[in-house]
Amino acid sequence: MKLSYKLYPFLNQDSNKKSIGDIIILHGLFGSSKNWVTVGKFLSEFGNVYTLDQRNHGDSPHSAEHSIQVMAGDLEEFILTHQIQKPVLLGHSMGGLVAMYFDLTHPGLLQELIIQDIAPRSYPFAYDNEIASMSFPLVGFSSRTEIDQEMAKFVSDSFIRQFLQMSLERKEDGSYHWKLNVDGLNHARRVFEDVFTFDQTSETPTLFLLGGESDYIRESDFSLMDRFFDKNQKVRIKGGGHYIHFTHQKEYLDQLGKWLQSEFT
């Protein structure tokens, strides 16, 4: 599948700084390239940055097939189509699972791997409320405020609602629709199960950038990270949750910058 993407060309005000190569960013479930504008611009100081819309998200095509494996196949097609050599791959949540699976099944292809707040294991599909908040008919709603009020009946957290609404689009006739394939994602409830069922290990230098208070990471995950990724470093951002690229943006970008500078100098 040909994925939609945004490109942030390498741009560094220091003429002595050379590009480290291409960087690819994979968003999480219900996200899109729109969630990564600030990070994309920041990382463009190091190289060309591609922020992808994965299938069933953003401006990429919809499909009834949605799994970590097929998304890894989409990524492979993207890399081949754009003739990208040895990229740095950053993945958050679902995108992190895709990134880890891709690296483990394509040894030696990546230059570096950055995984945000996810571990190489199975996860439950615990998003019934989010799906419900995007499943009611949008006919008759005249503003985003009205839609938000209806969504609040299912998702009380305003941050999560605002995150979801980044995929809410208004048509020329004034009506609204979801760019996400909500029904398709609802029927892909095993997407996070039984992905890492093999013994392959990776030699790719890997940074696990984790929220210190995240519900997605448990202590037993650290041994799994070590099992699959021989050359990994773990950094926990104090007080951070699953969306540290938003909630703890300064520290998050500082850690990304430190990692890239240490690995490429």
CSV table of C-alpha atoms in Angstrom, one decimal:
chain,number,residue,atom,x,y,z
A,1,MET,CA,0.0,0.0,0.0
A,2,LYS,CA,1.3,3.4,-0.9
A,3,LEU,CA,1.3,5.6,2.2
A,4,SER,CA,0.7,9.3,2.5
A,5,TYR,CA,3.5,11.2,4.2
A,6,LYS,CA,4.9,14.6,5.0
A,7,LEU,CA,8.6,15.5,4.3
A,8,TYR,CA,10.7,17.8,6.4
A,9,PRO,CA,13.9,18.4,4.5
A,10,PHE,CA,17.2,18.5,6.3
A,11,LEU,CA,17.8,22.1,7.4
A,12,ASN,CA,20.4,23.1,9.9
A,13,GLN,CA,21.6,26.6,10.4
A,14,ASP,CA,25.1,25.4,11.2
A,15,SER,CA,26.7,24.8,7.7
A,16,ASN,CA,29.3,22.5,9.3
A,17,LYS,CA,26.6,20.1,10.4
A,18,LYS,CA,26.1,17.2,8.0
A,19,SER,CA,22.9,15.1,7.6
A,20,ILE,CA,22.9,11.8,9.5
A,21,GLY,CA,20.6,10.4,6.8
A,22,ASP,CA,16.8,9.9,6.5
A,23,ILE,CA,14.5,9.6,9.6
A,24,ILE,CA,11.1,7.9,9.4
A,25,ILE,CA,8.4,8.5,12.1
A,26,LEU,CA,5.5,6.0,12.6
A,27,HIS,CA,2.5,7.3,14.7
A,28,GLY,CA,0.4,5.3,17.1
A,29,LEU,CA,-3.2,4.0,16.9
A,30,PHE,CA,-5.7,6.8,16.0
A,31,GLY,CA,-2.8,9.1,15.2
A,32,SER,CA,-1.4,10.5,12.0
A,33,SER,CA,1.5,12.6,10.6
A,34,LYS,CA,-0.3,15.6,11.9
A,35,ASN,CA,0.7,14.6,15.5
A,36,TRP,CA,4.4,14.8,14.6
A,37,VAL,CA,4.9,18.3,13.1
A,38,THR,CA,6.9,19.7,16.0
A,39,VAL,CA,9.0,16.5,16.3
A,40,GLY,CA,9.5,16.3,12.5
A,41,LYS,CA,10.7,19.9,12.4
A,42,PHE,CA,13.1,19.4,15.3
A,43,LEU,CA,14.5,16.2,13.8
A,44,SER,CA,15.0,17.9,10.4
A,45,GLU,CA,18.1,19.5,12.0
A,46,PHE,CA,19.6,16.1,11.8
A,47,GLY,CA,18.4,14.8,8.4
A,48,ASN,CA,15.4,14.5,6.1
A,49,VAL,CA,12.3,13.5,8.1
A,50,TYR,CA,9.4,11.5,6.7
A,51,THR,CA,6.3,11.4,8.9
A,52,LEU,CA,4.0,8.6,7.6
A,53,ASP,CA,0.3,8.1,7.8
A,54,GLN,CA,-0.1,4.3,8.3
A,55,ARG,CA,-2.9,2.4,6.7
A,56,ASN,CA,-6.4,3.3,7.9
A,57,HIS,CA,-5.1,6.6,9.3
A,58,GLY,CA,-4.6,10.1,8.0
A,59,ASP,CA,-4.6,10.5,4.2
A,60,SER,CA,-3.5,6.9,3.6
A,61,PRO,CA,-5.8,4.4,2.0
A,62,HIS,CA,-8.3,2.3,4.1
A,63,SER,CA,-8.2,-1.5,4.2
A,64,ALA,CA,-10.0,-4.3,5.9
A,65,GLU,CA,-6.6,-5.8,6.6
A,66,HIS,CA,-4.8,-4.2,9.6
A,67,SER,CA,-2.0,-5.9,11.4
A,68,ILE,CA,1.6,-5.2,12.6
A,69,GLN,CA,2.9,-7.5,9.9
A,70,VAL,CA,1.1,-5.8,7.0
A,71,MET,CA,2.0,-2.3,8.3
A,72,ALA,CA,5.7,-3.5,8.3
A,73,GLY,CA,5.1,-4.5,4.7
A,74,ASP,CA,3.8,-1.0,3.9
A,75,LEU,CA,6.9,0.5,5.5
A,76,GLU,CA,9.2,-1.8,3.4
A,77,GLU,CA,7.4,-0.6,0.3
A,78,PHE,CA,7.8,3.0,1.3
A,79,ILE,CA,11.5,2.6,1.9
A,80,LEU,CA,12.0,0.8,-1.4
A,81,THR,CA,9.9,3.3,-3.4
A,82,HIS,CA,11.8,6.3,-2.0
A,83,GLN,CA,15.1,4.6,-2.2
A,84,ILE,CA,15.9,5.3,1.4
A,85,GLN,CA,19.2,3.8,2.7
A,86,LYS,CA,19.8,2.9,6.3
A,87,PRO,CA,17.1,5.1,7.9
A,88,VAL,CA,16.7,6.0,11.5
A,89,LEU,CA,13.2,4.7,12.5
A,90,LEU,CA,11.1,6.2,15.3
A,91,GLY,CA,7.9,4.6,16.3
A,92,HIS,CA,5.3,5.4,19.0
A,93,SER,CA,2.9,2.9,20.5
A,94,MET,CA,1.4,0.9,17.5
A,95,GLY,CA,4.1,2.5,15.4
A,96,GLY,CA,6.7,1.3,17.8
A,97,LEU,CA,5.4,-2.3,17.5
A,98,VAL,CA,5.6,-1.9,13.7
A,99,ALA,CA,9.1,-0.5,14.0
A,100,MET,CA,10.4,-3.3,16.3
A,101,TYR,CA,8.9,-6.0,14.2
A,102,PHE,CA,10.3,-4.4,11.0
A,103,ASP,CA,13.8,-4.2,12.5
A,104,LEU,CA,13.7,-7.8,13.8
A,105,THR,CA,12.6,-9.1,10.4
A,106,HIS,CA,14.9,-6.9,8.4
A,107,PRO,CA,18.3,-7.3,10.1
A,108,GLY,CA,20.9,-4.7,9.2
A,109,LEU,CA,18.5,-2.4,7.2
A,110,LEU,CA,18.1,0.3,9.9
A,111,GLN,CA,20.8,2.7,11.1
A,112,GLU,CA,19.1,3.4,14.5
A,113,LEU,CA,15.8,2.5,16.2
A,114,ILE,CA,13.9,4.8,18.6
A,115,ILE,CA,10.9,3.3,20.4
A,116,GLN,CA,8.5,5.4,22.3
A,117,ASP,CA,6.6,3.9,25.3
A,118,ILE,CA,5.9,0.4,24.1
A,119,ALA,CA,7.5,-3.0,24.6
A,120,PRO,CA,7.9,-6.0,22.4
A,121,ARG,CA,5.0,-8.0,23.7
A,122,SER,CA,1.2,-8.5,23.2
A,123,TYR,CA,-1.2,-5.8,24.3
A,124,PRO,CA,-5.0,-5.9,24.7
A,125,PHE,CA,-7.2,-3.8,22.4
A,126,ALA,CA,-8.5,-1.6,25.3
A,127,TYR,CA,-10.0,1.2,23.2
A,128,ASP,CA,-13.8,0.5,23.3
A,129,ASN,CA,-14.5,4.0,24.6
A,130,GLU,CA,-12.4,5.7,21.9
A,131,ILE,CA,-14.1,3.6,19.2
A,132,ALA,CA,-17.5,4.5,20.6
A,133,SER,CA,-16.7,8.2,20.7
A,134,MET,CA,-16.1,8.1,17.0
A,135,SER,CA,-18.9,5.8,16.0
A,136,PHE,CA,-22.0,7.9,16.5
A,137,PRO,CA,-23.5,9.5,13.3
A,138,LEU,CA,-22.1,12.9,12.6
A,139,VAL,CA,-25.2,14.0,10.6
A,140,GLY,CA,-26.7,17.2,12.1
A,141,PHE,CA,-23.7,18.3,14.0
A,142,SER,CA,-22.7,21.9,13.0
A,143,SER,CA,-19.6,22.4,15.0
A,144,ARG,CA,-16.6,20.6,16.6
A,145,THR,CA,-17.8,21.8,20.0
A,146,GLU,CA,-21.1,19.9,19.6
A,147,ILE,CA,-19.2,16.8,18.5
A,148,ASP,CA,-16.8,17.1,21.4
A,149,GLN,CA,-19.7,17.3,23.8
A,150,GLU,CA,-21.1,14.1,22.4
A,151,MET,CA,-17.7,12.4,22.5
A,152,ALA,CA,-17.4,13.3,26.2
A,153,LYS,CA,-20.2,10.9,27.0
A,154,PHE,CA,-17.7,8.1,26.1
A,155,VAL,CA,-14.2,9.7,26.7
A,156,SER,CA,-14.0,12.0,29.7
A,157,ASP,CA,-10.3,12.9,29.1
A,158,SER,CA,-10.3,16.1,27.1
A,159,PHE,CA,-6.7,15.5,26.0
A,160,ILE,CA,-7.6,12.2,24.4
A,161,ARG,CA,-10.6,13.7,22.7
A,162,GLN,CA,-8.5,16.5,21.3
A,163,PHE,CA,-6.0,13.9,20.1
A,164,LEU,CA,-8.8,11.9,18.4
A,165,GLN,CA,-10.3,15.1,16.8
A,166,MET,CA,-7.0,15.7,14.9
A,167,SER,CA,-8.5,13.1,12.5
A,168,LEU,CA,-11.9,14.9,12.4
A,169,GLU,CA,-12.3,16.7,9.1
A,170,ARG,CA,-14.9,19.2,7.8
A,171,LYS,CA,-16.1,18.8,4.2
A,172,GLU,CA,-16.8,21.6,1.8
A,173,ASP,CA,-20.6,21.2,2.5
A,174,GLY,CA,-20.0,21.8,6.2
A,175,SER,CA,-20.5,18.2,7.3
A,176,TYR,CA,-17.9,16.3,9.3
A,177,HIS,CA,-16.3,12.9,8.8
A,178,TRP,CA,-13.5,10.8,10.4
A,179,LYS,CA,-10.4,10.3,8.3
A,180,LEU,CA,-9.7,7.3,10.4
A,181,ASN,CA,-11.2,4.0,9.2
A,182,VAL,CA,-13.0,3.6,12.5
A,183,ASP,CA,-14.9,0.5,11.6
A,184,GLY,CA,-11.9,-1.2,10.1
A,185,LEU,CA,-9.8,-0.5,13.3
A,186,ASN,CA,-12.7,-1.7,15.4
A,187,HIS,CA,-12.6,-5.0,13.6
A,188,ALA,CA,-8.8,-5.3,14.0
A,189,ARG,CA,-8.9,-6.1,17.7
A,190,ARG,CA,-6.1,-8.7,17.6
A,191,VAL,CA,-3.7,-6.3,16.0
A,192,PHE,CA,-1.4,-6.2,19.1
A,193,GLU,CA,-1.4,-9.9,19.9
A,194,ASP,CA,1.1,-12.6,19.1
A,195,VAL,CA,3.5,-10.4,17.2
A,196,PHE,CA,6.9,-11.2,18.8
A,197,THR,CA,6.6,-15.0,18.8
A,198,PHE,CA,10.1,-15.7,17.4
A,199,ASP,CA,13.6,-15.7,18.8
A,200,GLN,CA,15.3,-13.2,16.5
A,201,THR,CA,17.5,-10.6,18.1
A,202,SER,CA,18.6,-7.2,16.8
A,203,GLU,CA,22.0,-5.6,16.8
A,204,THR,CA,20.5,-2.2,15.8
A,205,PRO,CA,21.4,0.6,18.4
A,206,THR,CA,18.0,1.2,20.0
A,207,LEU,CA,16.7,3.9,22.3
A,208,PHE,CA,13.6,3.1,24.4
A,209,LEU,CA,12.1,6.5,25.4
A,210,LEU,CA,9.5,5.8,28.0
A,211,GLY,CA,7.0,7.6,30.2
A,212,GLY,CA,8.0,7.2,33.8
A,213,GLU,CA,4.3,6.9,34.8
A,214,SER,CA,3.1,5.1,31.7
A,215,ASP,CA,0.4,2.4,31.9
A,216,TYR,CA,2.0,0.8,28.8
A,217,ILE,CA,5.3,-0.2,30.5
A,218,ARG,CA,5.7,-2.7,33.3
A,219,GLU,CA,8.9,-3.8,35.1
A,220,SER,CA,9.0,-7.2,33.3
A,221,ASP,CA,9.1,-5.4,29.9
A,222,PHE,CA,12.8,-4.4,30.5
A,223,SER,CA,14.0,-7.9,30.2
A,224,LEU,CA,12.0,-8.3,27.0
A,225,MET,CA,13.7,-5.2,25.6
A,226,ASP,CA,17.1,-6.7,26.5
A,227,ARG,CA,16.1,-10.1,25.0
A,228,PHE,CA,15.2,-8.7,21.6
A,229,PHE,CA,17.5,-5.7,21.3
A,230,ASP,CA,21.1,-6.4,22.3
A,231,LYS,CA,22.2,-2.7,22.0
A,232,ASN,CA,19.5,-0.8,23.8
A,233,GLN,CA,19.4,2.2,26.1
A,234,LYS,CA,16.3,3.0,28.2
A,235,VAL,CA,15.4,6.5,29.2
A,236,ARG,CA,12.4,7.2,31.4
A,237,ILE,CA,10.9,10.7,31.5
A,238,LYS,CA,9.8,11.4,35.0
A,239,GLY,CA,6.1,12.0,35.4
A,240,GLY,CA,5.4,11.2,31.8
A,241,GLY,CA,2.7,9.0,30.4
A,242,HIS,CA,2.1,7.5,26.9
A,243,TYR,CA,2.2,10.8,25.0
A,244,ILE,CA,5.4,12.3,26.2
A,245,HIS,CA,6.1,13.9,22.8
A,246,PHE,CA,3.1,16.2,23.7
A,247,THR,CA,3.0,16.4,27.5
A,248,HIS,CA,6.7,16.5,28.2
A,249,GLN,CA,7.8,17.9,24.8
A,250,LYS,CA,11.0,19.8,25.9
A,251,GLU,CA,12.5,16.9,27.8
A,252,TYR,CA,11.4,14.5,25.0
A,253,LEU,CA,13.2,16.6,22.3
A,254,ASP,CA,16.2,17.0,24.6
A,255,GLN,CA,16.5,13.3,24.9
A,256,LEU,CA,16.1,12.7,21.2
A,257,GLY,CA,18.8,15.3,20.5
A,258,LYS,CA,21.2,13.8,23.0
A,259,TRP,CA,20.8,10.3,21.6
A,260,LEU,CA,21.3,11.4,18.0
A,261,GLN,CA,24.3,13.5,18.8
A,262,SER,CA,25.9,10.8,20.8
A,263,GLU,CA,25.3,8.1,18.2
A,264,PHE,CA,26.5,10.2,15.2
A,265,THR,CA,29.5,12.1,16.5
